[in-house]
Coordinates of C-alpha atoms in Angstrom, one line a residue:
M15 CA -7.5 149.9 118.1
A16 CA -9.5 151.2 115.1
T17 CA -6.3 152.7 113.6
A18 CA -4.5 149.3 114.0
I19 CA -7.4 147.5 112.3
K20 CA -7.3 150.0 109.4
Q21 CA -3.6 149.5 109.1
D22 CA -4.0 145.7 109.1
L23 CA -6.7 145.9 106.4
A24 CA -4.5 148.2 104.3
G25 CA -1.6 145.9 104.7
E26 CA -3.6 142.8 103.8
T27 CA -5.2 144.6 100.8
A28 CA -1.7 145.7 99.6
R29 CA -0.5 142.1 99.9
M30 CA -3.5 140.8 97.9
H31 CA -2.7 143.2 95.1
E32 CA 1.0 142.1 95.2
V33 CA 0.1 138.4 95.0
L34 CA -2.4 139.0 92.3
A35 CA 0.2 140.8 90.2
A36 CA 2.8 138.1 90.9
Q37 CA 0.3 135.3 89.9
K38 CA -0.7 137.1 86.7
A39 CA 3.0 137.7 85.8
S40 CA 3.9 134.0 86.6
F41 CA 0.9 132.8 84.6
T42 CA 1.8 134.9 81.5
A43 CA 5.5 133.8 81.7
A44 CA 4.5 130.1 81.9
M45 CA 2.0 130.1 79.0
P46 CA 1.1 127.6 77.7
E47 CA 0.4 125.7 81.0
S48 CA 1.3 122.1 80.3
L49 CA -0.8 119.2 81.4
A50 CA 2.1 117.9 83.4
V51 CA 2.2 121.1 85.5
R52 CA -1.6 120.9 86.0
T53 CA -1.3 117.3 87.0
D54 CA 1.4 118.1 89.5
R55 CA -0.7 120.8 91.1
I56 CA -3.7 118.5 91.4
D57 CA -1.5 115.9 93.0
R58 CA -0.2 118.4 95.5
A59 CA -3.7 119.5 96.4
I60 CA -4.8 115.8 96.9
A61 CA -1.7 115.2 99.0
M62 CA -2.4 118.2 101.3
L63 CA -6.0 117.0 101.8
V64 CA -5.1 113.4 102.5
D65 CA -2.0 114.2 104.6
R66 CA -3.8 116.7 106.8
A67 CA -7.4 115.3 106.8
E68 CA -7.4 114.7 110.5
D69 CA -6.2 118.2 111.2
F70 CA -8.9 119.6 109.1
A71 CA -11.6 117.4 110.8
K72 CA -10.4 118.5 114.2
T73 CA -10.3 122.2 113.3
V74 CA -13.8 122.1 111.6
S75 CA -15.2 120.7 114.9
E76 CA -13.6 123.4 116.9
D77 CA -15.2 126.1 114.7
F78 CA -18.6 124.5 114.8
G79 CA -18.6 123.7 118.5
H80 CA -19.0 120.1 117.4
R81 CA -18.9 118.3 114.1
S82 CA -18.0 114.7 113.8
R83 CA -14.7 113.6 112.3
E84 CA -16.5 111.3 109.9
Q85 CA -18.8 113.9 108.6
T86 CA -16.0 116.3 107.7
L87 CA -14.1 113.5 106.0
M88 CA -17.2 112.5 104.1
T89 CA -18.6 115.9 103.2
D90 CA -15.5 118.1 102.9
I91 CA -12.4 116.0 102.3
M92 CA -13.7 113.0 100.3
P93 CA -15.7 115.1 97.7
S94 CA -12.6 117.3 97.2
V95 CA -10.3 114.4 96.7
S96 CA -12.8 112.7 94.4
A97 CA -13.3 115.9 92.3
L98 CA -9.5 116.4 92.0
K99 CA -9.0 112.8 90.9
H100 CA -11.8 113.0 88.4
A101 CA -10.3 116.1 86.9
K102 CA -6.8 114.6 86.8
K103 CA -8.2 111.5 85.0
H104 CA -10.2 113.4 82.3
M105 CA -8.5 116.8 81.8
A106 CA -6.4 115.7 78.8
S107 CA -9.6 114.9 76.9
W108 CA -11.3 118.1 78.2
A109 CA -8.3 120.2 77.1
K110 CA -8.4 119.0 73.5
G111 CA -9.5 121.5 70.9
E112 CA -12.9 120.9 69.3
K113 CA -13.2 121.0 65.6
R114 CA -16.1 123.1 64.2
K115 CA -17.5 123.3 60.7
P116 CA -16.6 126.4 58.7
T117 CA -19.6 128.1 57.0
F118 CA -20.4 126.4 53.7
P119 CA -18.6 126.2 51.3
L120 CA -15.4 127.4 53.1
G121 CA -14.8 123.9 54.4
L122 CA -14.6 122.6 50.9
L123 CA -12.1 125.3 50.0
G124 CA -9.7 124.3 52.8
A125 CA -10.8 126.6 55.7
K126 CA -10.6 125.2 59.2
A127 CA -12.3 126.2 62.4
E128 CA -11.8 125.0 66.0
V129 CA -12.4 125.9 69.7
V130 CA -9.3 126.0 71.9
Y131 CA -9.7 125.9 75.7
Q132 CA -7.2 128.2 77.4
P133 CA -6.8 128.9 81.1
K134 CA -8.2 132.3 82.1
G135 CA -5.4 133.2 84.5
V136 CA -6.0 133.9 88.2
V137 CA -9.3 132.7 89.8
G138 CA -10.5 134.2 93.1
V139 CA -12.4 131.8 95.4
V140 CA -14.6 133.1 98.1
A141 CA -15.8 130.2 100.3
P142 CA -18.5 129.8 102.9
W143 CA -18.3 128.3 106.4
N144 CA -20.7 125.4 106.1
F145 CA -18.3 123.2 104.2
P146 CA -15.1 125.3 104.7
V147 CA -12.7 122.8 103.0
G148 CA -15.0 121.3 100.3
M149 CA -16.2 124.6 99.0
V150 CA -12.6 125.6 98.3
F151 CA -11.2 122.4 96.9
V152 CA -14.2 121.0 94.9
P153 CA -14.2 124.0 92.5
M154 CA -10.4 123.9 92.7
A155 CA -10.4 120.7 90.7
G156 CA -11.7 122.7 87.6
I157 CA -9.6 125.7 88.4
L158 CA -6.3 123.7 88.4
A159 CA -7.3 121.3 85.6
A160 CA -7.9 124.3 83.4
G161 CA -4.4 125.6 84.1
N162 CA -5.2 128.6 86.4
R163 CA -3.7 130.0 89.5
A164 CA -5.9 130.6 92.6
M165 CA -6.3 133.1 95.4
I166 CA -8.6 132.0 98.3
K167 CA -10.7 133.9 100.8
P168 CA -12.1 131.4 103.3
S169 CA -14.9 132.3 105.7
E170 CA -14.2 134.3 108.9
F171 CA -16.9 132.3 110.7
T172 CA -14.7 129.2 110.6
E173 CA -11.5 131.1 111.5
N174 CA -9.6 128.1 112.8
V175 CA -10.1 126.3 109.5
S176 CA -9.1 129.4 107.6
A177 CA -5.9 129.8 109.7
L178 CA -5.0 126.2 109.1
M179 CA -5.5 126.5 105.4
A180 CA -3.4 129.6 105.3
R181 CA -0.6 127.7 107.1
L182 CA -0.8 124.5 105.0
V183 CA -1.1 125.8 101.5
P184 CA 2.4 127.3 101.5
D185 CA 3.8 123.9 102.4
Y186 CA 2.4 122.5 99.1
F187 CA 2.2 125.5 96.7
D188 CA 4.3 128.5 95.8
E189 CA 2.4 131.7 96.4
S190 CA 2.5 132.3 92.6
E191 CA 0.3 129.2 92.2
M192 CA -2.1 129.4 95.2
A193 CA -2.5 131.8 98.1
V194 CA -4.9 132.1 101.1
F195 CA -6.0 135.4 102.7
T196 CA -7.8 135.4 106.1
G197 CA -9.7 138.1 107.8
D198 CA -13.1 139.6 108.4
A199 CA -15.8 140.9 106.1
E200 CA -13.7 144.0 105.3
V201 CA -11.0 141.8 103.9
G202 CA -13.6 139.9 102.0
I203 CA -14.9 143.1 100.4
A204 CA -11.4 144.2 99.4
F205 CA -10.8 140.6 98.0
S206 CA -13.9 140.7 95.9
K207 CA -12.9 144.0 94.3
L208 CA -9.6 142.6 92.9
A209 CA -9.2 142.3 89.1
F210 CA -9.3 138.5 88.9
D211 CA -9.7 136.7 85.6
H212 CA -12.7 134.9 87.2
L213 CA -14.3 134.9 90.6
I214 CA -16.3 132.1 92.2
F215 CA -18.4 132.9 95.3
T216 CA -20.4 130.4 97.4
G217 CA -22.7 131.8 100.0
A218 CA -25.9 133.8 100.7
T219 CA -27.9 135.4 97.9
S220 CA -27.7 138.8 99.6
V221 CA -23.9 138.7 99.7
G222 CA -23.8 137.4 96.2
R223 CA -25.4 140.7 95.0
H224 CA -22.6 142.6 96.6
I225 CA -20.0 140.3 95.1
M226 CA -21.4 140.8 91.6
R227 CA -21.4 144.6 92.0
A228 CA -17.8 144.6 93.2
A229 CA -16.7 142.3 90.3
A230 CA -18.5 144.5 87.8
D231 CA -16.1 147.4 88.3
N232 CA -13.3 145.3 86.8
L233 CA -15.7 143.3 84.5
V234 CA -14.6 140.1 86.3
P235 CA -16.8 137.1 85.2
V236 CA -18.4 135.5 88.2
T237 CA -19.8 132.1 89.1
L238 CA -22.2 132.5 92.0
E239 CA -23.4 129.4 94.0
L240 CA -26.0 130.8 96.2
G241 CA -29.0 128.9 97.7
G242 CA -32.6 129.8 98.5
K243 CA -35.5 127.7 99.4
S244 CA -35.2 124.2 97.8
P245 CA -38.7 122.6 97.7
T246 CA -39.4 119.0 98.2
F247 CA -42.5 117.6 96.4
I248 CA -44.0 114.6 98.0
G249 CA -46.3 112.9 95.5
R250 CA -49.3 110.8 96.6
S251 CA -47.5 107.7 95.2
A252 CA -44.4 108.2 97.3
N253 CA -43.2 105.6 99.7
K254 CA -43.7 107.6 103.0
E255 CA -41.2 105.5 105.0
Q256 CA -38.5 106.1 102.4
V257 CA -39.4 109.8 102.3
G258 CA -39.1 110.1 106.1
Q259 CA -35.6 108.4 106.1
R260 CA -34.2 110.3 103.2
V261 CA -35.6 113.7 104.0
A262 CA -34.4 113.4 107.6
L263 CA -30.9 112.4 106.5
G264 CA -30.7 115.4 104.1
K265 CA -32.2 117.9 106.5
M266 CA -30.2 116.9 109.6
M267 CA -26.9 116.4 107.9
N268 CA -24.6 119.2 109.1
A269 CA -27.7 120.3 111.2
G270 CA -29.4 121.5 108.0
Q271 CA -26.6 123.9 107.3
I272 CA -26.4 123.0 103.6
C273 CA -27.3 125.3 100.7
L274 CA -29.1 122.3 99.1
A275 CA -30.9 121.1 102.2
P276 CA -34.6 120.4 101.6
D277 CA -36.0 123.7 102.8
Y278 CA -39.7 122.9 102.9
L279 CA -42.0 120.0 102.0
L280 CA -45.0 120.2 99.7
V281 CA -47.3 117.4 100.9
P282 CA -50.8 116.2 99.8
D283 CA -53.3 117.5 102.4
D284 CA -54.7 114.1 103.1
Q285 CA -51.2 112.6 103.7
E286 CA -49.6 115.3 105.9
G287 CA -49.8 113.3 109.2
E288 CA -48.3 110.2 107.5
V289 CA -45.4 112.2 106.0
I290 CA -44.6 114.0 109.3
D291 CA -44.7 110.7 111.1
G292 CA -42.3 109.2 108.6
V293 CA -39.8 112.1 109.0
T294 CA -40.1 112.0 112.8
K295 CA -39.3 108.2 112.8
G296 CA -36.5 108.7 110.2
A297 CA -34.9 111.4 112.4
A298 CA -35.1 109.3 115.5
A299 CA -33.6 106.3 113.8
L300 CA -30.6 108.4 112.7
Y301 CA -30.2 110.3 115.9
P302 CA -31.8 108.5 118.9
T303 CA -30.0 111.1 121.1
L304 CA -28.6 114.5 120.1
L305 CA -26.7 116.3 122.8
A306 CA -24.0 113.8 123.5
N307 CA -24.2 112.2 120.0
D308 CA -20.9 112.6 118.2
D309 CA -22.6 112.1 114.9
Y310 CA -24.9 115.2 115.2
T311 CA -23.5 118.6 114.3
S312 CA -23.9 121.8 116.2
V313 CA -25.3 125.0 114.8
V314 CA -22.1 126.9 113.9
N315 CA -22.4 129.8 116.3
G316 CA -24.7 131.8 118.6
R317 CA -25.7 134.3 115.9
N318 CA -27.1 131.5 113.7
Y319 CA -28.6 129.7 116.6
D320 CA -30.5 132.8 117.7
R321 CA -31.6 133.4 114.1
L322 CA -33.1 130.0 113.9
Q323 CA -34.8 130.4 117.3
S324 CA -36.3 133.7 116.1
Y325 CA -37.8 131.9 113.1
L326 CA -39.5 129.4 115.4
A327 CA -40.8 132.1 117.6
D328 CA -42.1 134.1 114.6
A329 CA -43.9 130.9 113.3
R330 CA -45.5 130.2 116.7
D331 CA -46.7 133.8 117.0
K332 CA -48.3 133.6 113.6
G333 CA -50.2 130.4 114.3
A334 CA -48.0 127.6 113.3
E335 CA -47.7 124.3 115.2
V336 CA -44.0 123.5 115.9
I337 CA -43.1 119.8 116.5
E338 CA -39.8 119.3 118.2
V339 CA -38.3 115.9 117.3
N340 CA -36.4 115.1 120.5
P341 CA -36.4 111.3 120.8
A342 CA -34.6 111.1 124.1
K343 CA -36.5 114.1 125.6
E344 CA -33.2 115.9 126.3
D345 CA -33.0 119.2 128.0
F346 CA -31.7 121.6 125.3
A347 CA -32.5 124.7 127.3
S348 CA -29.9 123.9 129.9
A349 CA -27.3 122.6 127.4
N350 CA -24.0 124.5 127.0
G351 CA -23.8 124.8 123.3
H352 CA -25.7 125.3 120.1
K353 CA -27.0 121.9 119.2
M354 CA -30.6 122.0 118.1
P355 CA -33.1 119.3 117.4
L356 CA -35.2 119.0 114.2
H357 CA -38.3 121.2 114.4
I358 CA -41.2 120.4 112.0
V359 CA -43.4 123.4 111.4
R360 CA -47.1 122.8 110.4
N361 CA -49.8 125.2 109.2
V362 CA -47.3 127.6 107.7
T363 CA -48.2 130.8 105.9
D364 CA -46.2 133.0 103.5
E365 CA -46.1 135.7 106.2
M366 CA -43.8 133.6 108.4
K367 CA -40.0 134.0 108.2
V368 CA -39.6 130.2 107.7
M369 CA -41.3 130.6 104.4
Q370 CA -39.5 133.8 103.4
E371 CA -35.9 133.2 104.3
E372 CA -33.4 130.4 103.5
I373 CA -33.5 128.4 106.7
F374 CA -30.0 126.9 106.8
G375 CA -30.7 124.9 110.0
P376 CA -32.8 122.0 111.4
I377 CA -36.2 123.5 110.8
L378 CA -38.6 121.9 108.3
P379 CA -41.8 123.6 107.3
V380 CA -44.6 121.5 105.8
K381 CA -47.0 123.1 103.3
T382 CA -50.0 121.1 102.0
Y383 CA -51.5 121.0 98.6
R384 CA -54.7 119.6 97.0
T385 CA -53.3 119.0 93.5
I386 CA -49.8 118.7 92.2
D387 CA -50.4 121.7 89.9
E388 CA -51.2 123.8 93.0
A389 CA -47.8 122.9 94.4
I390 CA -46.1 123.6 91.1
D391 CA -47.7 127.0 90.9
Y392 CA -46.5 127.8 94.4
V393 CA -42.9 127.0 93.5
N394 CA -43.1 128.9 90.2
E395 CA -44.4 132.0 91.9
R396 CA -41.1 132.2 93.9
D397 CA -37.4 132.6 93.1
R398 CA -35.9 129.7 91.2
P399 CA -34.2 127.4 93.8
L400 CA -30.8 125.8 93.8
G401 CA -32.2 122.3 94.3
L402 CA -35.6 120.7 93.7
Y403 CA -36.7 117.2 94.9
Y404 CA -39.5 114.9 93.9
F405 CA -40.6 111.8 95.7
G406 CA -43.1 109.4 94.0
Q407 CA -43.6 106.5 91.7
D408 CA -46.0 108.3 89.3
K409 CA -43.9 108.9 86.2
S410 CA -46.4 111.3 84.5
E411 CA -46.5 113.4 87.7
E412 CA -42.7 113.3 88.0
E413 CA -42.5 114.5 84.4
R414 CA -45.0 117.3 85.1
V415 CA -43.0 118.6 88.1
L416 CA -39.7 118.4 86.3
T417 CA -40.9 120.0 83.0
R418 CA -43.0 122.8 84.6
T419 CA -40.5 124.0 87.1
I420 CA -36.9 125.4 86.8
S421 CA -34.2 124.9 89.4
G422 CA -30.4 124.6 89.5
G423 CA -30.6 120.8 89.8
V424 CA -33.0 117.9 90.7
T425 CA -32.8 114.7 92.6
V426 CA -35.7 112.3 92.2
N427 CA -36.7 110.0 95.2
D428 CA -33.9 111.5 97.4
V429 CA -32.3 114.8 98.3
L430 CA -28.9 116.3 97.7
F431 CA -27.4 113.5 95.6
H432 CA -27.3 115.4 92.3
N433 CA -24.5 117.5 93.9
A434 CA -22.5 114.3 94.5
M435 CA -22.4 113.4 90.8
E436 CA -19.1 114.9 89.6
D437 CA -20.1 114.4 86.0
L438 CA -23.2 116.6 86.4
P439 CA -23.0 120.4 86.3
F440 CA -23.7 122.0 89.7
G441 CA -25.0 125.5 90.0
G442 CA -28.0 127.7 90.4
V443 CA -30.3 129.8 88.2
G444 CA -31.3 133.4 88.8
P445 CA -31.3 134.2 92.6
S446 CA -29.9 130.8 93.4
G447 CA -26.8 131.4 91.4
M448 CA -25.2 131.5 87.9
G449 CA -22.7 129.4 86.2
N450 CA -21.7 125.8 86.8
Y451 CA -18.8 123.7 88.1
H452 CA -18.0 120.0 88.7
G453 CA -16.3 117.8 86.0
V454 CA -16.1 119.1 82.5
D455 CA -18.5 121.9 83.3
G456 CA -16.1 123.2 85.9
F457 CA -13.2 122.9 83.5
R458 CA -15.1 125.0 80.9
T459 CA -16.2 127.5 83.4
F460 CA -12.6 128.3 84.4
S461 CA -11.4 128.2 80.7
H462 CA -11.7 130.6 77.9
A463 CA -13.2 129.1 74.8
R464 CA -11.1 130.7 72.1
A465 CA -12.3 130.6 68.5
V466 CA -9.6 129.9 65.9
Y467 CA -10.3 130.1 62.2
R468 CA -7.7 129.3 59.5
Q469 CA -8.3 130.8 56.1
P470 CA -7.4 128.9 52.9
K471 CA -5.0 130.2 50.2
L472 CA -7.9 131.0 47.9
D473 CA -9.2 134.6 47.7
V474 CA -12.4 133.7 49.6
A475 CA -13.5 137.3 50.0
G476 CA -13.1 137.9 46.3
L477 CA -14.9 134.8 45.2
A478 CA -17.8 135.6 47.6
G479 CA -18.1 139.2 46.5
F480 CA -17.2 140.6 49.8
K481 CA -14.6 142.9 48.3
P482 CA -15.3 146.2 46.5
P483 CA -16.1 147.0 43.9
Y484 CA -19.3 145.1 44.4
G485 CA -20.6 143.3 41.3
K486 CA -22.1 140.0 40.0
A487 CA -20.4 137.8 42.7
T488 CA -21.9 140.1 45.4
A489 CA -25.3 139.9 43.9
K490 CA -25.1 136.2 43.6
T491 CA -24.1 135.7 47.3
L492 CA -26.8 138.1 48.5
A493 CA -29.5 136.4 46.3
K494 CA -28.5 133.0 47.6
E495 CA -28.4 133.9 51.3
L496 CA -31.3 136.3 51.6
K497 CA -34.0 133.8 51.0
K498 CA -36.9 132.9 53.3

């Protein structure tokens, strides 16, 4: 068995190298990649997603144990189609060269300078399991609009989706344009070591470090969309009912299995009970029942379910109060599956795993503060998060939170929504990621900004004194430029 696995890995690795070589050769032969070709590829990607949307929704649910058709359509298919359509509409303007000003006085003498955006070539895409379609095809909008080819390694944790994608992509794309490779973590490691022209990885920070090391051997530029612990500031001026509804929606969507989910709340110490009550009521209004509720997603597998349960056990052992939000008083212990209600955790300390690890599930720690500066300091003492949220009507306090913290992105008076804005860059900072995509930012991430300078007929070097033998013209230039 071990020998067969090694042979399969060797065979898949060889195929990856062959496809990469074929895609690079095809890309080079086709240069320059016309806008018409790019448009056609985007149209085919949209067609695949729309034609097979129901198949994707069904398969995602199989992999999760349960996820509603509507959620997959709204959070995987619809954002992908929207991103592709947005890129199709705007890519002609994105692709235009940008005129730049030559250094004075060269512009007066006829010199010209511009930036030309060229496709990089072949982009590798390593996608996660939580949004197994969207995290491939949202960045694909920028990849295709920029004129690149793509090789995709979807997650082994959603193996049915990965297999479906591998079957469908060849129906819409030649292997020299787009190819999918399935398999376990060993295949993923081999994939990340390929000499791509760019690599985008979405997933855990710990894995992102390995991806970056692997890419470094070939000096492959990387975009890392990671995660971390996205804080949610609740100001004293916040509408607590609104906070409860919106935090509950963001935390319970996909059962909290979102890199941007509000990871923990920072709440004024004299309003903790009111905020917790608001979130509890918000959750109950969204999901009055859970086990038989088609709208509520399951934790993806036993491994992640057990991880989340261990976080709760650790918190209880270290003195936290855990509030289970179970409106219908359902018996989860006897349930056959991995659905899990929202758990609000009070009296948290930094020694607890819920305050150390990215939660990625329906667990919501609540940490109290006396002053907003105390809360800001707490966030600044930790890794910079992918998302940061502020609720409140106090504009000066909002400004203080936003200007004294750093995060990948921000949503004010809600959660998650900055990610839904296709015209805003999306990405992390430091341990939560590097690089951006979405809209024009994605186009530029997957393009090479090539500097082009055109020299006039005049002997510019001679006039400026750049040419030996150095003399009066040289001295004049140096005297002019070397001033304080």
